[in-house]
Every structure is written in C-alpha cells, then in structure tokens.
Coordinates of N, CA, C and O and ligand atoms in Angstrom, one line a residue:
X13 N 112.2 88.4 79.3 CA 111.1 89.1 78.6 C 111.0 90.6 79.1 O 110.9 90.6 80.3
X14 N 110.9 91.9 78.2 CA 111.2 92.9 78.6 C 109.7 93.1 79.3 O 108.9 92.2 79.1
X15 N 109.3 94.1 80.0 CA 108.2 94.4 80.8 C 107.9 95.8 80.8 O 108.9 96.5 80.6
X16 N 106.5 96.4 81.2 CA 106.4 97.6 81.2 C 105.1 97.9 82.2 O 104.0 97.3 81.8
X17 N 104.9 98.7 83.5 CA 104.1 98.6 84.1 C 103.9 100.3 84.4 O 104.8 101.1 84.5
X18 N 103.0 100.5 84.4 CA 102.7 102.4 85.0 C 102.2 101.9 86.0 O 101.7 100.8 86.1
X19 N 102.3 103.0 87.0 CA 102.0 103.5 88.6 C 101.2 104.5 88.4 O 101.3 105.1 87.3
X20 N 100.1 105.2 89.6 CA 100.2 106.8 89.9 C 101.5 107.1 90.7 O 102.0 106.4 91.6
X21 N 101.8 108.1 90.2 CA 103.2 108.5 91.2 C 102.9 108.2 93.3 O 103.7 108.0 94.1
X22 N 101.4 108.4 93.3 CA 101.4 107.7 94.9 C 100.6 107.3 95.4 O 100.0 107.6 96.5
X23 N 100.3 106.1 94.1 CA 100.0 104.8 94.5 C 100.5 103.1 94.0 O 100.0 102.2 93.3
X24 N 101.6 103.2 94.8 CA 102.4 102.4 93.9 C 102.2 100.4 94.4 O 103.0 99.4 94.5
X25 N 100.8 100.5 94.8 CA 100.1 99.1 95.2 C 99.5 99.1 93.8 O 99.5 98.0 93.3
X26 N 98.9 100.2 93.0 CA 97.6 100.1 92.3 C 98.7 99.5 90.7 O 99.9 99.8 90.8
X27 N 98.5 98.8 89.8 CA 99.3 98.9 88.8 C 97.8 98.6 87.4 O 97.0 97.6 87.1
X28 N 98.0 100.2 86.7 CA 97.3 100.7 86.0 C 97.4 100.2 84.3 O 96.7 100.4 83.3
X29 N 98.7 99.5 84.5 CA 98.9 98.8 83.2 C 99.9 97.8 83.1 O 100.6 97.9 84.1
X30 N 100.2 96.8 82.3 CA 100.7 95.8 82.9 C 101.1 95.3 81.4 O 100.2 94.8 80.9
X31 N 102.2 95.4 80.8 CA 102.2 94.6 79.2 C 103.9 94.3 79.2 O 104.9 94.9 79.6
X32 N 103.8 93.0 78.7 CA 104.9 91.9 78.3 C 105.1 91.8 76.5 O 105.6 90.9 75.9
X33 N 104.4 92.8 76.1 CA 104.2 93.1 74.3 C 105.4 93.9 74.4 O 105.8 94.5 75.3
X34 N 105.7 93.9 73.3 CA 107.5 94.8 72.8 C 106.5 95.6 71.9 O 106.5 96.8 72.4
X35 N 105.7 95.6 71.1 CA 104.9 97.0 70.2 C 104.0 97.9 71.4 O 103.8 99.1 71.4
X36 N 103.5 96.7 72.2 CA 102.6 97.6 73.1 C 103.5 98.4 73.7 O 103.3 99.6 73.7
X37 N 104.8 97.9 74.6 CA 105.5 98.7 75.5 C 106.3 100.1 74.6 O 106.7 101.2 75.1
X38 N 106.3 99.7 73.4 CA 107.0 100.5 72.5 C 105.8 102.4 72.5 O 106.0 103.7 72.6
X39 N 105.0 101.6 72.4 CA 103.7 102.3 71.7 C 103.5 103.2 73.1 O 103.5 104.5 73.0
X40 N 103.4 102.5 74.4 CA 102.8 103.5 75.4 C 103.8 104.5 76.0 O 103.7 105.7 76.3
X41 N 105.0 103.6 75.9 CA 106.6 104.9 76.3 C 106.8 105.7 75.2 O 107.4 106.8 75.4
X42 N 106.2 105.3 73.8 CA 106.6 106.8 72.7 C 105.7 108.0 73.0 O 105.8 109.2 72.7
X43 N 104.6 107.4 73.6 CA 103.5 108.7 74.1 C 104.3 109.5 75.2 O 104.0 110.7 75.4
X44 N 104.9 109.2 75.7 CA 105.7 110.0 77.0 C 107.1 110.1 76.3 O 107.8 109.9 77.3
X45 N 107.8 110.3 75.5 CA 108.8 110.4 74.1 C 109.9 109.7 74.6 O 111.0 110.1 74.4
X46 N 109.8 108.6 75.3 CA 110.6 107.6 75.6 C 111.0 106.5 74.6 O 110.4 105.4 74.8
X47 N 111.9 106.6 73.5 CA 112.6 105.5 73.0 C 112.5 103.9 73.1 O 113.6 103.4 73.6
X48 N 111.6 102.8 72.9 CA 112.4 101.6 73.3 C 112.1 101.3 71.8 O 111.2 101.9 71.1
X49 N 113.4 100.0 71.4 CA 113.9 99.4 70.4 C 114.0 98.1 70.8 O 114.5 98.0 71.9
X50 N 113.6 97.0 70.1 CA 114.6 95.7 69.7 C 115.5 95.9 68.9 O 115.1 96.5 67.8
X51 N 117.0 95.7 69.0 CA 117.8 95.5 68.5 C 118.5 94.0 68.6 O 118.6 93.3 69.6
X52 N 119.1 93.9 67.0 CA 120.4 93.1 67.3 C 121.2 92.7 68.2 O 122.2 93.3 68.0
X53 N 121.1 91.6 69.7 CA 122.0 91.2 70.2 C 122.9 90.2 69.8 O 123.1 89.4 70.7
X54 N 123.5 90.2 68.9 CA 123.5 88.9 68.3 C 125.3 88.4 69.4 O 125.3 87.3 69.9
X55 N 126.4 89.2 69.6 CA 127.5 88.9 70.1 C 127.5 87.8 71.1 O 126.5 87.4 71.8
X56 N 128.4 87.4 71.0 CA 128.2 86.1 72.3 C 128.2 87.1 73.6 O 129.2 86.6 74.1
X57 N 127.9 87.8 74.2 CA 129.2 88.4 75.3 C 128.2 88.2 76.7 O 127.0 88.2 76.9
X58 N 129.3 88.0 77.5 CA 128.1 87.5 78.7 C 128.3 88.6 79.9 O 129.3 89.3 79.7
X59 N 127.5 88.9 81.2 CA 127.8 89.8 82.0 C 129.5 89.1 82.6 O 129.9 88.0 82.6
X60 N 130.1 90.4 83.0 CA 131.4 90.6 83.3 C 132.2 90.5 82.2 O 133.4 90.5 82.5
X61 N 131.9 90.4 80.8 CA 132.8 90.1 80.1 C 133.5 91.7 80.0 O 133.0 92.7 80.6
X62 N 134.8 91.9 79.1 CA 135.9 93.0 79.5 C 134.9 93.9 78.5 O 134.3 93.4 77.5
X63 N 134.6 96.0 79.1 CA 134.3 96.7 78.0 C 134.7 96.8 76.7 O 133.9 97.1 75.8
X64 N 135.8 96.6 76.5 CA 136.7 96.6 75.2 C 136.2 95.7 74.1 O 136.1 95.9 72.9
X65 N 136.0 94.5 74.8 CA 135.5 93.3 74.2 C 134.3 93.6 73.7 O 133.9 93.3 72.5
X66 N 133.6 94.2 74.8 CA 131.6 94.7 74.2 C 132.1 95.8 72.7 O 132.1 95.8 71.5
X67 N 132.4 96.8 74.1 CA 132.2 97.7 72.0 C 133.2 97.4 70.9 O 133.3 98.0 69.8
X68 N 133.8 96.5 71.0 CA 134.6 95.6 69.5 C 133.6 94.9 68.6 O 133.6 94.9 67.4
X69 N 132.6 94.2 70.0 CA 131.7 93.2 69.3 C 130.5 93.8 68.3 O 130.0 93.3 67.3
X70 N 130.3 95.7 69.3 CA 129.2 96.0 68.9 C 130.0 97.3 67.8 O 129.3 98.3 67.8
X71 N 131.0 97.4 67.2 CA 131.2 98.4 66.9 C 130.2 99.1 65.9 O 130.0 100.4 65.9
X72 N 129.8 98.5 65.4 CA 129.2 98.6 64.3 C 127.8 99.8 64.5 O 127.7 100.9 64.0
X73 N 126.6 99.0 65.5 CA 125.8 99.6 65.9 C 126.4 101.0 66.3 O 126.2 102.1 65.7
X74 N 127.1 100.8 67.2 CA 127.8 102.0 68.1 C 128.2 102.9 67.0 O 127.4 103.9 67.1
X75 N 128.9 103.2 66.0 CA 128.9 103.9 65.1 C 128.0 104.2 64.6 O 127.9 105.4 64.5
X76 N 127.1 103.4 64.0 CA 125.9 103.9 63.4 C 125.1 105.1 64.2 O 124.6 106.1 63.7
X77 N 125.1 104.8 65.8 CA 124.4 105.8 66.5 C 124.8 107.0 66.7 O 124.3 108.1 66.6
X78 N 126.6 106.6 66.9 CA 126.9 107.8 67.3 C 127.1 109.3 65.7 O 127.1 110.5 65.6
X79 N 127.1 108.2 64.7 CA 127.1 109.0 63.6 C 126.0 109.6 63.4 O 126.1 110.8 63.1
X80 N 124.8 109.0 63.3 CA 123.5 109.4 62.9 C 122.7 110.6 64.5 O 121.7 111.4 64.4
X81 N 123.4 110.5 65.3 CA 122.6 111.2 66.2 C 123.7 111.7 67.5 O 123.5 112.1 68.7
X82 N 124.8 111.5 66.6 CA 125.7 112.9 67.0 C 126.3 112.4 69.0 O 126.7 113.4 69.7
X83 N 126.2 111.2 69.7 CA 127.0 111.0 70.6 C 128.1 111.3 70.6 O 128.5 111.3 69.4
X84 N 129.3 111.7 71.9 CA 130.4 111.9 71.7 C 131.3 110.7 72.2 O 132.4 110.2 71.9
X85 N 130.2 110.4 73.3 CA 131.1 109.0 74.4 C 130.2 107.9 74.4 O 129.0 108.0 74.0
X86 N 130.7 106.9 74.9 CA 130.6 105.7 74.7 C 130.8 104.7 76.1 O 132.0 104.4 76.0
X87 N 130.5 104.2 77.0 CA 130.8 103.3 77.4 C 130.4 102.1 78.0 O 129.2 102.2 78.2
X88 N 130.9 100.5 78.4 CA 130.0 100.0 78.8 C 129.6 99.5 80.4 O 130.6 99.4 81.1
X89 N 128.5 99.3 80.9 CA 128.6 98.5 82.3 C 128.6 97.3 82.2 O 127.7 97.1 81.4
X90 N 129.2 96.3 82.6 CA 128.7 94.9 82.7 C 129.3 94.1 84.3 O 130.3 94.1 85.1
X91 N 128.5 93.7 84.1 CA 128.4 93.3 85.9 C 128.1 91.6 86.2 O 127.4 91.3 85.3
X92 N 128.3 90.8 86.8 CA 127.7 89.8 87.0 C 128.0 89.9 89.1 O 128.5 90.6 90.0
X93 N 127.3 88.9 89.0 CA 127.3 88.4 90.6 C 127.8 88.7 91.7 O 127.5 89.1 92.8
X94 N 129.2 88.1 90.7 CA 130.9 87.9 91.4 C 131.8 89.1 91.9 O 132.7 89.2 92.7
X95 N 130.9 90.2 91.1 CA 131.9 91.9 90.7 C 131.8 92.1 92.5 O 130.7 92.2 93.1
X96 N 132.8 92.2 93.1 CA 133.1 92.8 94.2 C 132.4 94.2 94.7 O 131.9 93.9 95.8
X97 N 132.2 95.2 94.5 CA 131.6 96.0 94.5 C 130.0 96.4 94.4 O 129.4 97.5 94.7
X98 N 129.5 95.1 93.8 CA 128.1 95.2 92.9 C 127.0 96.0 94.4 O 125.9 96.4 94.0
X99 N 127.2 96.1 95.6 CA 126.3 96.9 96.3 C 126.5 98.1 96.2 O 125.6 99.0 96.5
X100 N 127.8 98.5 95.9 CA 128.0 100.0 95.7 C 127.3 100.6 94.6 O 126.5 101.4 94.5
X101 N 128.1 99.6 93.6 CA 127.2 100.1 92.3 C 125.8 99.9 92.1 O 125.2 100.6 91.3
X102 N 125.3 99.2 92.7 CA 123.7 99.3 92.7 C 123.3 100.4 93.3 O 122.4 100.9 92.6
X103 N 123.7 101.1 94.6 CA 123.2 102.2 95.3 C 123.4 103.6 94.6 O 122.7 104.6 94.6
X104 N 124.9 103.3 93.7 CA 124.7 104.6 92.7 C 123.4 105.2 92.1 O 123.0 106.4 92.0
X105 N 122.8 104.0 91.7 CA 121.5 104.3 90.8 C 120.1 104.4 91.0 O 119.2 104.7 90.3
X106 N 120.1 104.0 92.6 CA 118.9 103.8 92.8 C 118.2 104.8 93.5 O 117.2 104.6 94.2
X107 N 118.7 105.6 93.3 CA 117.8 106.8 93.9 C 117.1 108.5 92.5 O 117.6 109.2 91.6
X108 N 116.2 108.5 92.8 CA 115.6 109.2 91.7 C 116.9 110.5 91.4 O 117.5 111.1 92.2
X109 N 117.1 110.5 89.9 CA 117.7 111.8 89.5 C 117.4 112.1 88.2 O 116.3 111.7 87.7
X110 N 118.6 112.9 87.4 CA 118.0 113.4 86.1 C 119.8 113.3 85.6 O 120.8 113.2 86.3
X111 N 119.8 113.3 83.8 CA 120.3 114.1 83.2 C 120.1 115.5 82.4 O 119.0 115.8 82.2
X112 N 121.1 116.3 82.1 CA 121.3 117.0 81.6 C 121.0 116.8 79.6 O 120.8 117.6 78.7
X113 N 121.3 114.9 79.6 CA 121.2 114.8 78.0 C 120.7 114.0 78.2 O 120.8 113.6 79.4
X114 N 119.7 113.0 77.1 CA 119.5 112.0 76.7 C 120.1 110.7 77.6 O 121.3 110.4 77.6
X115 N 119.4 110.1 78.1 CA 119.8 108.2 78.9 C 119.5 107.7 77.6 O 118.4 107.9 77.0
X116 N 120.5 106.8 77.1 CA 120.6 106.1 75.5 C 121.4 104.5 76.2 O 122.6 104.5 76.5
X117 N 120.9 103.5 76.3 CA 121.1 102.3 76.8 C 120.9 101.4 76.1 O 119.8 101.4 75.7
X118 N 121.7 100.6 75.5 CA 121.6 99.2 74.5 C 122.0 98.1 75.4 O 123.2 97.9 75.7
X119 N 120.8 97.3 75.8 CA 121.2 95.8 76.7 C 121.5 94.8 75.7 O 120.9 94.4 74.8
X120 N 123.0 94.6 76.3 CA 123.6 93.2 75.2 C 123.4 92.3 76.1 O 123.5 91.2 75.4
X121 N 123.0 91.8 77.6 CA 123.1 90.7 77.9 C 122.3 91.2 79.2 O 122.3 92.4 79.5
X122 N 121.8 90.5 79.8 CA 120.9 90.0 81.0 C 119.9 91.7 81.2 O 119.3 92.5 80.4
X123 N 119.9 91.7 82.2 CA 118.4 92.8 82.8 C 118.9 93.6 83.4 O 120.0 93.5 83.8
X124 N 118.1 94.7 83.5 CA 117.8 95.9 84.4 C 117.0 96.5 84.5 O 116.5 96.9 83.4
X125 N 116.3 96.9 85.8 CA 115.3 97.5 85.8 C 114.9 99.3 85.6 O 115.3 99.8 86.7
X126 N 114.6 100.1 84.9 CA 114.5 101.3 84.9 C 113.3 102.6 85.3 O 113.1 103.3 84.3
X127 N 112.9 102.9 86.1 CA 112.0 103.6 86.3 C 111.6 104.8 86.6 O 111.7 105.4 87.6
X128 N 111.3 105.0 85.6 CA 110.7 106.6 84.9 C 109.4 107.4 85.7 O 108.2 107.0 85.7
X129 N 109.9 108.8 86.2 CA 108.9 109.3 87.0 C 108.6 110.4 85.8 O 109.5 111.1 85.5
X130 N 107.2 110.3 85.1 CA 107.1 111.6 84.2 C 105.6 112.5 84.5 O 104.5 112.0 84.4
X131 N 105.8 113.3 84.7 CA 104.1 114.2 85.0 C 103.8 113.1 86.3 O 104.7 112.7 87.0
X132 N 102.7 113.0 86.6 CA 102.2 112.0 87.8 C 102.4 110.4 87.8 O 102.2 109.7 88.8
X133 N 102.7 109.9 86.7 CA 102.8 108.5 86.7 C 104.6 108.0 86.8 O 105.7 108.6 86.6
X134 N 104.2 106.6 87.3 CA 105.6 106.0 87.0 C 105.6 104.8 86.2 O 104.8 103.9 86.4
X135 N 106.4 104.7 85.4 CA 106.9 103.6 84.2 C 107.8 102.9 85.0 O 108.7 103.3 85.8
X136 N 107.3 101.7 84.9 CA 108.6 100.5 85.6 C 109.1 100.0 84.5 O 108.2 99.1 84.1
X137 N 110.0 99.9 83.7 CA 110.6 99.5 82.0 C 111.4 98.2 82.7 O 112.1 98.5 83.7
X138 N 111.4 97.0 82.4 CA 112.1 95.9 82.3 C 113.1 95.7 81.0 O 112.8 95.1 79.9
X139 N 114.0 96.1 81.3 CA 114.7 96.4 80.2 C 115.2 94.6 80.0 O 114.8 93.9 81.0
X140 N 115.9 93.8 78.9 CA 116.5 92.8 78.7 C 117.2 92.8 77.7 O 117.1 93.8 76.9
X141 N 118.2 91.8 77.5 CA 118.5 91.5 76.4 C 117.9 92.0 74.9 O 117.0 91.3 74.5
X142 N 118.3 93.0 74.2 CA 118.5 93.3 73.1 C 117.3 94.7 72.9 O 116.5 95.0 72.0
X143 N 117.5 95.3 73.9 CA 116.3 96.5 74.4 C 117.2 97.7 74.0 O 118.4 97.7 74.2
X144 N 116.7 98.6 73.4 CA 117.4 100.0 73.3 C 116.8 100.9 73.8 O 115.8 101.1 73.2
X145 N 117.0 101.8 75.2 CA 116.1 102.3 75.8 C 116.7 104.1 75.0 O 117.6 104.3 74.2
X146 N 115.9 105.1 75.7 CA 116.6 106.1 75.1 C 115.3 107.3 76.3 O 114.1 107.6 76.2
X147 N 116.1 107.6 77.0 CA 115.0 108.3 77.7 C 115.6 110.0 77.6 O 116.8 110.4 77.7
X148 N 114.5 110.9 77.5 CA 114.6 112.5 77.2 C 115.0 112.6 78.5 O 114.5 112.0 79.5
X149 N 116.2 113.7 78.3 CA 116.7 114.3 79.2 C 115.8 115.0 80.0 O 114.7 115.4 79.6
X150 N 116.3 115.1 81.0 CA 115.5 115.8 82.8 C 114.7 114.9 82.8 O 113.8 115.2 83.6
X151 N 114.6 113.8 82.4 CA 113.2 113.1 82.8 C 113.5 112.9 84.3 O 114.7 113.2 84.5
X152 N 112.9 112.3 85.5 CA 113.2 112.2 86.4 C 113.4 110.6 86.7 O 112.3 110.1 86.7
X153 N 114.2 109.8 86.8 CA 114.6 108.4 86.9 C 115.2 107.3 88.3 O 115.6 107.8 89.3
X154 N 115.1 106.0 87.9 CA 115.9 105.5 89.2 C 116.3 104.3 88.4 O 115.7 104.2 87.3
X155 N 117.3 103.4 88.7 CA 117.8 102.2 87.7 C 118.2 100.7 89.0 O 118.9 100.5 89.9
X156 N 117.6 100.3 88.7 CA 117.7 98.7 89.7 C 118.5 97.9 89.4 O 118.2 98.0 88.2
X157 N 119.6 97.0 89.4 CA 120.3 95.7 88.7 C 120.2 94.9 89.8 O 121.2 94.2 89.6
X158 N 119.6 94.6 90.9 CA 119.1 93.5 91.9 C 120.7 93.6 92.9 O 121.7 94.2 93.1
X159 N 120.0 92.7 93.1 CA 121.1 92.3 94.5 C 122.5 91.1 94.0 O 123.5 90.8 94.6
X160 N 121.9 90.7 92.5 CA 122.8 89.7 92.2 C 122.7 90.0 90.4 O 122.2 89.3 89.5
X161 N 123.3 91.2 90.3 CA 123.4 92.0 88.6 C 123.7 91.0 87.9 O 124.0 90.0 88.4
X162 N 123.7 91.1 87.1 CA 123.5 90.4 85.6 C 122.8 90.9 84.4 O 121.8 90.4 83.8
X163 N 123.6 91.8 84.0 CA 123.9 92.6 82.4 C 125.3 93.4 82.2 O 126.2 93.8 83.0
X164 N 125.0 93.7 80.6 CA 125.6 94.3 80.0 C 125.2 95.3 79.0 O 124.5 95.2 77.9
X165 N 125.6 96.3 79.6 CA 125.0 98.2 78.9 C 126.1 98.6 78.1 O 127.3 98.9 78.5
X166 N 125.8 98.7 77.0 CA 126.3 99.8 76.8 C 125.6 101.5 76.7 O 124.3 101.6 76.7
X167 N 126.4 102.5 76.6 CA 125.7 103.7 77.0 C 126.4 105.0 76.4 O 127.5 105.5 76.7
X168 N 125.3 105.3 75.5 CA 126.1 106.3 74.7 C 126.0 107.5 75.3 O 125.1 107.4 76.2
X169 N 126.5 108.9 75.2 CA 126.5 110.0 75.8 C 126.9 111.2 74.7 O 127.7 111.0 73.8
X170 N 125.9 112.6 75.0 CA 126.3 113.8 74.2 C 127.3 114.2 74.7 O 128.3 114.1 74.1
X171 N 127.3 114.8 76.4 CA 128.3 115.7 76.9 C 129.7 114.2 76.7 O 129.4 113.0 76.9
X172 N 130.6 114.6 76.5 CA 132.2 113.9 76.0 C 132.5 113.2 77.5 O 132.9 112.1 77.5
X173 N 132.2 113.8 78.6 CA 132.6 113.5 80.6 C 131.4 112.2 81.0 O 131.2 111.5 82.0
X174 N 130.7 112.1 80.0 CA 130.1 110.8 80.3 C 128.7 110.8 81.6 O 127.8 111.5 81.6
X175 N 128.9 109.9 82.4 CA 127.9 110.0 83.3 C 127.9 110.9 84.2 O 128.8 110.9 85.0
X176 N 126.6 111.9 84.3 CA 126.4 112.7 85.4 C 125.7 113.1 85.3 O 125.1 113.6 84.4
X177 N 125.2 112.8 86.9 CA 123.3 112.8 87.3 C 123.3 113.8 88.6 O 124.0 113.8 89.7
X178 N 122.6 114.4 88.4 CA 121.3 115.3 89.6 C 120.3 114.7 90.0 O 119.2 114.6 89.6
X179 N 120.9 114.3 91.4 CA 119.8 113.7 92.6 C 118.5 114.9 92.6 O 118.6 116.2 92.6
X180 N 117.5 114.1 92.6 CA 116.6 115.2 93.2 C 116.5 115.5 94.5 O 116.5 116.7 94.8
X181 N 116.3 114.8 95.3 CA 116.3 114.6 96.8 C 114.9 114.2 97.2 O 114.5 114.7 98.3
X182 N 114.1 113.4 96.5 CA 113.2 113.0 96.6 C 113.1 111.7 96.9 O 114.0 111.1 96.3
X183 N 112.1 110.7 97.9 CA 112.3 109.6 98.2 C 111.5 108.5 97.9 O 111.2 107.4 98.5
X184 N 111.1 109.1 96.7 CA 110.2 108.1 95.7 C 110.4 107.0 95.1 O 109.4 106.4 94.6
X185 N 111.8 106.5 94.9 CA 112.3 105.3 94.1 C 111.9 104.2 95.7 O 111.3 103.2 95.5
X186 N 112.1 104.4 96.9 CA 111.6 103.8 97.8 C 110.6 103.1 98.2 O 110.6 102.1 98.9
X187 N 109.4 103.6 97.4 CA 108.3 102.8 97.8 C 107.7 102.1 96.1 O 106.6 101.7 95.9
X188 N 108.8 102.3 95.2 CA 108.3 101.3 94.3 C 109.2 99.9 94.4 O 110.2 99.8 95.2
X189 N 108.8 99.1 93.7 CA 109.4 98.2 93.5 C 111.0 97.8 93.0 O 111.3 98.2 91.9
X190 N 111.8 97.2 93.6 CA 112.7 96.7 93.2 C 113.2 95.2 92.4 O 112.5 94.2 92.4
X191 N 114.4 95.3 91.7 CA 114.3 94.2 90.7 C 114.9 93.1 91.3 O 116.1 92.8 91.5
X192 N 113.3 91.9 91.4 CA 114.3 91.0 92.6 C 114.9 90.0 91.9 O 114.8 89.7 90.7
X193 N 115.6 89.3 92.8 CA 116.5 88.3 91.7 C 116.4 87.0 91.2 O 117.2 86.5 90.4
Ligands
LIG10 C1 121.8 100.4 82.5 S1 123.1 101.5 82.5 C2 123.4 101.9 84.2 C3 122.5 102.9 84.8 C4 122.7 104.3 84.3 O1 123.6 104.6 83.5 C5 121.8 105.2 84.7 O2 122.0 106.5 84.4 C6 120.8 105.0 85.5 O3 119.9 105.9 85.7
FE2_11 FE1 120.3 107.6 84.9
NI12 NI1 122.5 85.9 81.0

C-alpha cells in the first residue's frame, strides 16, 4: 500500500501528516507539483526480471509517455534480494540530490521509498506497485530500496544520457527514516 507522510525539514520525530489514501496522497503532493498516478500494472514481471522483458511488457504505456510529453530515454531498475551488488546500489541513492529534469518513475513491481525535501518540509512517498511518481526538477531528493530491494522502475528521461544527479552535500536524508524491510 503506497504511503505518504510530511516532516518539518528538522523535526523528523514529529510526523505532521500521515495518509495511506491514493486521492489523498495524490491531492497533498499536487500542491507541491509533484505527480503521483495509479496506473496499469497489469504484466506479470517480477523484481530481477531482464529490462528488455519490462519495457516489451510495458511498451505501450512507455510510448504513450514518451510521445505525449516528449522523453528521450527510457530505462529500467529491477532488483531483487539476490542482485550481488544491491548495497552499492542502494548507497547511490541515498543521499539528498537533484536533477536537472523531471524524476518520472513507473513502479511495475514491489516498493521504494522516495523522499522529497521541498521549501521546509519533507515528503516520505511509499511508492508501490502501480504508482507513477513524477517529481519537478531541482527538487531536492533521496530514494531508499531497503537492505533487501524488491522492485521494478522503470524511468523515463528528457536529457537522451539518462541518469544524472547533483549531490547537494547536505546530510539530511540521515536523520529521516529509512525503508525497512
Ligand atoms: C526508483 S528508480 C531509482 C532511483 C532513481 O532513479 C533516483 O533518481 C532516485 O533519486
Ligand atoms: Fe533521483
Ligand atoms: Ni513482489
């Protein structure tokens, strides 16, 4: 079940809102011009399954987006348990940064946690299964997949080079919460 909780940026014991509603979460992140959608997960595809196989299943969506709102690239993560690497790849993300474009995320399979620093507050977004997140560029960000991942992203992009983020050098994803498993 997807989740949505606000913080003050530093007081991250106090939790000032707390909703497990998909209209409510929808409703409070469009006030801060943050994207979330239900969508269609309908594919069978489970974490680890091959990228190739994800955007085959999803071609369809994936076109629709990238036609209607002009992405150039495309790719997916999917991760489970087993992925050899999964501590590296968790530490990529977990520290506050930004893009340059649009964070555009379609969860086809399991969770991730995403958390949004905007003006003084923080958004803790529980992303899940069949969530379309879409967060404005520069926003300031951090992304959790636990200690034992389990999902599958795909992730569309304007610039064609794909992922690339600007650390801020701040050490605020620290004292919020992480996504346990
Ligand atoms: C859920 S997709 C992986 C995380 C990612 O792409 C990102 O930019 C996190 O901030
Ligand atoms: Fe990001
Ligand atoms: Ni699962």
């Amino acid at each position: 079940m997807s989740r949505l909780r606000i913080f003050a940026e530093d007081q991250p014991a106090q939790v000032l809102f707390d909703s497990d509603d998909h209209p409510a979460i929808a409703a409070e992140l469009g006030k801060v011009g943050v994207r979330f959608e239900r969508w269609q997960a309908s594919a069978d595809i489970v974490p680890g399954a091959a990228p190739e196989a994800v955007i085959a299943a999803y071609r369809h969506d994936i076109d629709r987006l990238m036609n209607s709102e002009g992405y150039q690239a495309v790719d997916v993560i999917s991760l489970n348990a087993d992925h050899p690497d999964k501590a590296t790849l968790r530490q990529k993300f977990l520290n506050e940064h930004t893009h340059s474009e649009d964070e555009v995320r379609f969860f086809v399979a399991g969770r991730g946690l995403f958390t949004l620093h905007i003006d003084d507050k923080v958004y803790e977004v529980l992303c899940t299964q069949g969530d379309l997140i879409g967060v404005p560029d520069n926003t300031r960000h951090w992304f959790d997949m636990s200690e034992q991942p389990h999902f599958v992203a795909i992730r569309l992009f304007t610039n064609a080079a794909g992922w690339v983020a600007n650390f801020t050098g701040s050490e605020i994803a620290q004292r919020f919460p992480r996504l346990e498993v």
